[in-house]
Coordinates of C-alpha atoms and ligand atoms in Angstrom, one line a residue:
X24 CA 5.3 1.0 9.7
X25 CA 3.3 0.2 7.0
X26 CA 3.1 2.8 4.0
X27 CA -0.4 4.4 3.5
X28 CA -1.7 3.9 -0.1
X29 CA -4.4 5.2 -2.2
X30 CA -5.8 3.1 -4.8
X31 CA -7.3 4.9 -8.2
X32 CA -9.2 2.0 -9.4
X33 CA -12.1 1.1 -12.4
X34 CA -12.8 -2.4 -10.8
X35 CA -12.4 -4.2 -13.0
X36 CA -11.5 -7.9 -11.9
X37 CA -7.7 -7.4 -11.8
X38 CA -8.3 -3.8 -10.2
X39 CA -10.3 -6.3 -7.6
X40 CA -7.4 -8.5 -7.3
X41 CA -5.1 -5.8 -7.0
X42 CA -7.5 -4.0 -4.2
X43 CA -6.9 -7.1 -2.4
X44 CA -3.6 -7.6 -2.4
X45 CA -3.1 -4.3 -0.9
X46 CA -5.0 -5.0 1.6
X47 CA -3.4 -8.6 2.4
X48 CA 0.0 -7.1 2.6
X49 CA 1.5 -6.2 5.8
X50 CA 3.3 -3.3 3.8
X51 CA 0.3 -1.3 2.6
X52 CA -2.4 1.0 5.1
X53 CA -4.9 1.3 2.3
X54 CA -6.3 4.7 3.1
X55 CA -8.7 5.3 0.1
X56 CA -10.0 3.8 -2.8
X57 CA -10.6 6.3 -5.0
X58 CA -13.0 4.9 -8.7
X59 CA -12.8 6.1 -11.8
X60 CA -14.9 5.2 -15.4
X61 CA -12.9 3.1 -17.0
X62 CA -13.6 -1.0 -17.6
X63 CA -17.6 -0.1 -15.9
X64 CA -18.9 3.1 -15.5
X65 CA -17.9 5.0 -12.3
X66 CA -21.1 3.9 -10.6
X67 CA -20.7 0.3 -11.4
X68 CA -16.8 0.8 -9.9
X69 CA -17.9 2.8 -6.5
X70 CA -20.3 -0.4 -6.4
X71 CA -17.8 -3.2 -7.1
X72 CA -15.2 -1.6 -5.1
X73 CA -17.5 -1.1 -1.8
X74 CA -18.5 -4.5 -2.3
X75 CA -14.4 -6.1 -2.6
X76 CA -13.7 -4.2 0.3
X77 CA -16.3 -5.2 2.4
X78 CA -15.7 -8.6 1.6
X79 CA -12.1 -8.6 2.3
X80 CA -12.9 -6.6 5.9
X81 CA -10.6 -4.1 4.5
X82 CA -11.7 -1.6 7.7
X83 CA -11.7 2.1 7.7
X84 CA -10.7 2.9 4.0
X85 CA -12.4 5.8 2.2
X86 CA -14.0 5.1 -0.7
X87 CA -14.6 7.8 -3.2
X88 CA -16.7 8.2 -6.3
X89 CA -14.9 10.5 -9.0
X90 CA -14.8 11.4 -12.9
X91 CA -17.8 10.2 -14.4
X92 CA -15.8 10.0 -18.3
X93 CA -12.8 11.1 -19.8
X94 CA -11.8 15.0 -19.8
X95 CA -12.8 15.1 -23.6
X96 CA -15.8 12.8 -22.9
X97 CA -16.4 10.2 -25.2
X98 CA -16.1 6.7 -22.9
X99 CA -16.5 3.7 -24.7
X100 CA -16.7 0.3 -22.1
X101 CA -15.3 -3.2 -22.9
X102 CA -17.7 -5.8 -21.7
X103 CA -16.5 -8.3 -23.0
X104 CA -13.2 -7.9 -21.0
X105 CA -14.3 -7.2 -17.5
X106 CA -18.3 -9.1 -17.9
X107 CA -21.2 -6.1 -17.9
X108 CA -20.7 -5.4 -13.7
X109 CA -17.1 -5.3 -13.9
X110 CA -16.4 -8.6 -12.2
X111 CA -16.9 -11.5 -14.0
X112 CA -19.4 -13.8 -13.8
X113 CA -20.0 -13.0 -10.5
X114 CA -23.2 -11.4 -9.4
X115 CA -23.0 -8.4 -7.2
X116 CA -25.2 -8.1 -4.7
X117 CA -25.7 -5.1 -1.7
X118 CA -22.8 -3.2 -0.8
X119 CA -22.6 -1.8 2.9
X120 CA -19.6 0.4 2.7
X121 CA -20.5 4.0 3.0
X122 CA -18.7 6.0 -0.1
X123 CA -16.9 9.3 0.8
X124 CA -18.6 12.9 0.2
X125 CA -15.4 13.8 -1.1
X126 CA -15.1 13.7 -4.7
X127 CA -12.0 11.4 -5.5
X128 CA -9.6 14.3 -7.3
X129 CA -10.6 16.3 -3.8
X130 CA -9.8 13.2 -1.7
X131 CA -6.3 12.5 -3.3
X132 CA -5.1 16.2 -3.4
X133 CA -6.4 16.7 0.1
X134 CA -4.6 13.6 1.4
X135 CA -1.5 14.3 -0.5
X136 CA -1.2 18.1 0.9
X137 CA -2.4 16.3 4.0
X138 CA 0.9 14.2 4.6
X139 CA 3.5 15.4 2.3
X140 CA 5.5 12.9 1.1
X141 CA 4.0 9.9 3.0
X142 CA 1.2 8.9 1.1
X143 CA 1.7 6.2 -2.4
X144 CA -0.9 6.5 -5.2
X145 CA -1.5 3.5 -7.4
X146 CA -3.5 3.9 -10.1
X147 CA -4.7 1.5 -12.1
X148 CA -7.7 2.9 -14.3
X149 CA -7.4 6.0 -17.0
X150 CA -5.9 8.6 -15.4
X151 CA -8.7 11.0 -15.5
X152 CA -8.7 11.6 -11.7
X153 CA -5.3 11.7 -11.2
X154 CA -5.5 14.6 -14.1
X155 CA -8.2 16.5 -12.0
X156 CA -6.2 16.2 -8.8
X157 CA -3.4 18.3 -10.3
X158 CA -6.0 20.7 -11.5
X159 CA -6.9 21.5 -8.2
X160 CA -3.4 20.6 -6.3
X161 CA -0.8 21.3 -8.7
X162 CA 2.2 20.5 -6.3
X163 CA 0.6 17.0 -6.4
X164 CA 3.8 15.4 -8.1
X165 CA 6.0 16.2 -5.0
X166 CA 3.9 15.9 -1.9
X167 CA 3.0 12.3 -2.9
X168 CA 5.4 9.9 -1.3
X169 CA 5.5 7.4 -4.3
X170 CA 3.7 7.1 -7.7
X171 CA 2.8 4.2 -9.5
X172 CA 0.2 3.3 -12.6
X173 CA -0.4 0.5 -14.9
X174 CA -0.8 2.3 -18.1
X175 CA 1.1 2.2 -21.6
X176 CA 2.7 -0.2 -23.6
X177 CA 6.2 1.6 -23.8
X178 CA 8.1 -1.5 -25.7
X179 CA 5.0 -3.5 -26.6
X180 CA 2.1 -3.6 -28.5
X181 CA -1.7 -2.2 -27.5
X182 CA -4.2 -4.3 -26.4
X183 CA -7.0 -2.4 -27.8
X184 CA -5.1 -0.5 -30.7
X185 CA -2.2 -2.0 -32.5
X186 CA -0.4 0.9 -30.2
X187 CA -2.4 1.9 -27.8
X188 CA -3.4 0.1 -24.0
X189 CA -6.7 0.4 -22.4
X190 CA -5.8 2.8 -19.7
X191 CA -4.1 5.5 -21.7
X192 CA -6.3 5.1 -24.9
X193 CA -9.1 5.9 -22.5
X194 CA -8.3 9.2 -21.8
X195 CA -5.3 10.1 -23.6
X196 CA -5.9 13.9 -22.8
X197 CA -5.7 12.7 -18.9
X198 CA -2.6 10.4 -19.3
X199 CA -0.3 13.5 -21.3
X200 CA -1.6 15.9 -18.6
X201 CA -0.1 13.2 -15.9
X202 CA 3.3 12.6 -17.8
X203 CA 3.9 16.6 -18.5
X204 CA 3.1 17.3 -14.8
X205 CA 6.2 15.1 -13.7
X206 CA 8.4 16.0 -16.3
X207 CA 12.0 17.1 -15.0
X208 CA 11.3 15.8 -11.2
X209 CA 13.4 14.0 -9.4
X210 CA 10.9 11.6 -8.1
X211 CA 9.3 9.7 -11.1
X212 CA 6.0 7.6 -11.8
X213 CA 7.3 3.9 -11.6
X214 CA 5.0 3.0 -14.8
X215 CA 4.3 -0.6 -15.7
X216 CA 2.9 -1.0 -19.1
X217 CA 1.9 -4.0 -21.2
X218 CA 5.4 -5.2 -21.5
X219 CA 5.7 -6.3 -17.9
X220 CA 2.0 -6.8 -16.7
X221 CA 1.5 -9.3 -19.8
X222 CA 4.3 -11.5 -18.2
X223 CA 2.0 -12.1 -14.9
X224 CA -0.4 -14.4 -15.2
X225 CA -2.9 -16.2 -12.9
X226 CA -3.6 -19.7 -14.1
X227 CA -6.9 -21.6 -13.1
X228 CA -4.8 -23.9 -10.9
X229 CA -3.9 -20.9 -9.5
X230 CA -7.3 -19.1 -8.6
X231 CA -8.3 -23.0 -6.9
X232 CA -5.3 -23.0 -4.6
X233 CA -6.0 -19.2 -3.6
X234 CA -9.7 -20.2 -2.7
X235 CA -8.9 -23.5 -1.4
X236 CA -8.9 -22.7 2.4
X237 CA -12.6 -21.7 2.1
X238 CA -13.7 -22.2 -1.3
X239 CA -17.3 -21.4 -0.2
X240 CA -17.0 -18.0 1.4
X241 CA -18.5 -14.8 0.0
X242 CA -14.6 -13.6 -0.6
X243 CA -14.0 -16.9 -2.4
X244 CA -16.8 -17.0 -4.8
X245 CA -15.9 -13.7 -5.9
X246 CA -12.8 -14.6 -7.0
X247 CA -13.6 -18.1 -8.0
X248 CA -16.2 -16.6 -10.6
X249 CA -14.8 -13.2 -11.4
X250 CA -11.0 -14.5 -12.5
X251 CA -11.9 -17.3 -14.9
X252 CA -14.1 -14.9 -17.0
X253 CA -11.1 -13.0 -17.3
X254 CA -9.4 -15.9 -18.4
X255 CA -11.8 -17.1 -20.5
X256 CA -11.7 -13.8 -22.1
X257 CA -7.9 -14.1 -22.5
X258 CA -8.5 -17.5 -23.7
X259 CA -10.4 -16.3 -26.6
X260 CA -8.1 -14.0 -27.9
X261 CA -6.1 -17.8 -28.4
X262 CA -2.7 -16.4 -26.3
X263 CA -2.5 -18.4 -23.3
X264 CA -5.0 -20.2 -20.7
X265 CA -4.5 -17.4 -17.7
X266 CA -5.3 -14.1 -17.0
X267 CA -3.0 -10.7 -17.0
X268 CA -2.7 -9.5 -13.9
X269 CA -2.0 -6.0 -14.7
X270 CA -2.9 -4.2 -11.9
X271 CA -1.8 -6.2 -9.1
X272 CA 1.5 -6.0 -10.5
X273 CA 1.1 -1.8 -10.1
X274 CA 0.9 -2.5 -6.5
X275 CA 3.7 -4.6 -6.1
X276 CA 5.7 -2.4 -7.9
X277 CA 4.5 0.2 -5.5
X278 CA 5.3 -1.9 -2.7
X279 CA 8.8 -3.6 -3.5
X280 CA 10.1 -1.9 -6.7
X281 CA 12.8 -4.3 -6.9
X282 CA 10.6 -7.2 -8.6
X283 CA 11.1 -5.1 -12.0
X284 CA 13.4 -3.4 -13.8
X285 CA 13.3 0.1 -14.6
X286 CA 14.9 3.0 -17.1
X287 CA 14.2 6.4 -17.3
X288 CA 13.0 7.9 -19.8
X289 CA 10.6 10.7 -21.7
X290 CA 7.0 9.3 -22.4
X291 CA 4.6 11.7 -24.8
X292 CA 1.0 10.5 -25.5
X293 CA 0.0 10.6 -28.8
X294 CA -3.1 12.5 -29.2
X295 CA -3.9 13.2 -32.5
X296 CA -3.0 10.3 -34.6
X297 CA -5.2 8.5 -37.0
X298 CA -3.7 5.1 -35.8
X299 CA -1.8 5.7 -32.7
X300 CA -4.3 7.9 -30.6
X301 CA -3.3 6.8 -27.1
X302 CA 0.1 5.4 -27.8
X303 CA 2.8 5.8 -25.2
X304 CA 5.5 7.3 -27.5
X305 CA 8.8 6.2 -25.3
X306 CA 12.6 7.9 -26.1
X307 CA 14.3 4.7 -25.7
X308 CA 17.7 5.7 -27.7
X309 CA 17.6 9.1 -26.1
X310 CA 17.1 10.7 -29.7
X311 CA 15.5 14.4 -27.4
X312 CA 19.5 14.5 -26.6
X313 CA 20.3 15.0 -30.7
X314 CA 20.4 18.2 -32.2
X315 CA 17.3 18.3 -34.4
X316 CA 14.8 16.8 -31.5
X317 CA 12.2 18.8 -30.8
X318 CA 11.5 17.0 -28.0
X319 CA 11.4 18.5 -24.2
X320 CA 14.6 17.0 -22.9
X321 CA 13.4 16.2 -19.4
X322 CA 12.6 12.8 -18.4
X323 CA 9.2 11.7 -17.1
X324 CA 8.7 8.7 -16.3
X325 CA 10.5 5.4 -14.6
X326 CA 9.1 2.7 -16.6
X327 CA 9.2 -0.9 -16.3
X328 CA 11.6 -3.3 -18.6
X329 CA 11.3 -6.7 -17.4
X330 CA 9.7 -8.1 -14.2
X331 CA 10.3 -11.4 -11.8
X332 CA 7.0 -13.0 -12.9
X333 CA 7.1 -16.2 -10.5
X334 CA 7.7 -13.7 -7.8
X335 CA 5.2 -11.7 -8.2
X336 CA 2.8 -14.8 -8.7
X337 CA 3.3 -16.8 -5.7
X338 CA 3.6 -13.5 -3.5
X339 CA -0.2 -12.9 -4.8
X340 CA -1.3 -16.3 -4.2
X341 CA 0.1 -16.5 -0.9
X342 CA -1.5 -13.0 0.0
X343 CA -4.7 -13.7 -1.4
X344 CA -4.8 -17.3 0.2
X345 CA -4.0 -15.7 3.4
X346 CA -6.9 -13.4 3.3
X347 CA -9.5 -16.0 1.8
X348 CA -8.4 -18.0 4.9
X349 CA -8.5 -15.3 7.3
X350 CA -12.2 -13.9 6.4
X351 CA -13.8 -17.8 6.1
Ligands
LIG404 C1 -5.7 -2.3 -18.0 O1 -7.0 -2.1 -18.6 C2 -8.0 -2.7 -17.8 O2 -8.8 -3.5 -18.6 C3 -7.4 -3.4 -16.7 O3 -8.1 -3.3 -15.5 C4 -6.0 -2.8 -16.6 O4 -6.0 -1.7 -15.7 C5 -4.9 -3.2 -18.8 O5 -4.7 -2.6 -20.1
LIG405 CA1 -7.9 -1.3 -14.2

């Protein structure tokens, strides 16, 4: 029986990619999309993601507009990262997917009280709705089956600070509401950060052999124009000739935790400093266990160490190859 999932997306090309893989694996009933600002304006992402799921044939998913900018406002877009629409070069056009009337905190309290302890959330954009969905379910932590995000850079460096990654330096405010709600439980947010998600990479070679079975079709020209901007943009910054595939890797996580390792730990988010706003501030020698911490004691968080990269990369081709070749 496959697991239902609901994505918290800010499509975002590797929020597209990771939208679907979900829905080309055989593990995942992707029950909602749920969008969020984040790399485009929630608009733009309600847009983008109708259109990726209509494209993919992704079937009766709800698809669900939600916070508008971060709980202290103040929403600054990348476009450089993402291109201005959110996917690249490519050009969207229509979308035909009708969008929920539930307001995406609503939708994944509702279908979390809804199913207790069946349904996964996967977040992969600042975690502003995830922040208003314990506002108005605050038992959200235990009736959700699983919990994953891509957010943080717990043993890394930031990608837009020195410490801080783009999903937590978003809305900081969002992210430290998140991590305090599952302190002490039993069941903890697998989190996979910078450290991991800048280990999986999509080449060129490999966006040509993912559209290779119809490299015409509507589902191919989105990814064949919407991944090499991301890689051109990772290209620029003069690292390596591919593109992170951060998000997708939140979903595998969610759906086979065994391609990473993980530790448990006590995240904090740093809110207030003059350098490290955003910063995922990580206990890894257990110093809230000494006398003179002043930290909480519980732990928080399940975070990722190290991942099976090649894994993870020819499961998404495969997937994604599959589905191109399915929907020519
Ligand atoms: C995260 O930020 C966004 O640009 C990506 O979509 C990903 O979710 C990586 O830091
Ligand atoms: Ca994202």
């Amino acid at each position: 029986m496959p697991t239902p999932f609901i994505l918290d997306v800010d499509t975002g090309v590797d929020d597209m990619v990771a939208l679907l893989f979900a829905v080309a694996s055989p593990e995942v009933e992707l029950v909602a999309a749920t969008c969020v600002t984040g790399n485009v304006h929630v608009d733009t992402v309600t847009r983008n993601t109708s259109l990726v799921l209509e494209l993919a044939d992704a079937g009766d998913v709800e698809i669900a507009r939600g916070a508008s900018e971060p709980l202290d406002g103040g929403w600054q877009p990348f476009p450089v990262v993402h291109g201005p629409e959110g996917l690249g070069a490519y050009v969207p056009g229509h979308h035909a997917k009708a969008i929920s009337a539930r307001n995406a905190a609503t939708l994944i309290a509702q279908e979390a009280a809804r199913r207790p302890g069946e349904v996964t959330l996967v977040a992969t954009g600042p975690l502003t709705n995830v922040a208003l969905a314990l506002e108005l379910e605050p038992a959200l932590p235990t009736l959700l089956g699983g919990f994953a995000l891509m957010g943080g850079a717990y043993r890394a460096g930031g990608n837009v600070t020195p410490r801080a990654e783009a999903n937590v330096w978003m809305d900081p405010e969002a992210a430290a509401r998140v991590f305090d709600a599952w302190s002490g439980l039993a069941r903890r947010p697998r989190c996979v950060g910078l450290d991991v998600t800048e280990r999986v990479w999509l080449t060129r070679e490999d966006v040509q052999a993912i559209c290779a079975p119809a490299p015409s079709s509507e589902l191919a020209t989105l990814i064949g124009q919407a991944v090499p901007f991301y890689i051109d943009f990772y290209a620029s910054t003069g690292r390596f000739d591919g593109a992170s595939m951060h998000d997708p890797l939140a979903v595998a996580a969610a759906i086979d935790p065994s391609v990473c390792e993980w530790i448990d730990t006590r995240v904090e988010v740093e809110l207030a400093g003059r350098w490290t706003r955003g910063e995922t501030v990580t206990d890894l020698l257990d110093i809230r266990h000494t006398r003179w911490s002043e930290w909480a004691k519980e732990e928080n968080a399940r975070i990722a160490v190290s991942v099976d990269a090649p894994r993870v990369v020819a499961r998404l081709i495969e997937r994604l190859r599959g589905l191109v070749s399915e929907r020519a």
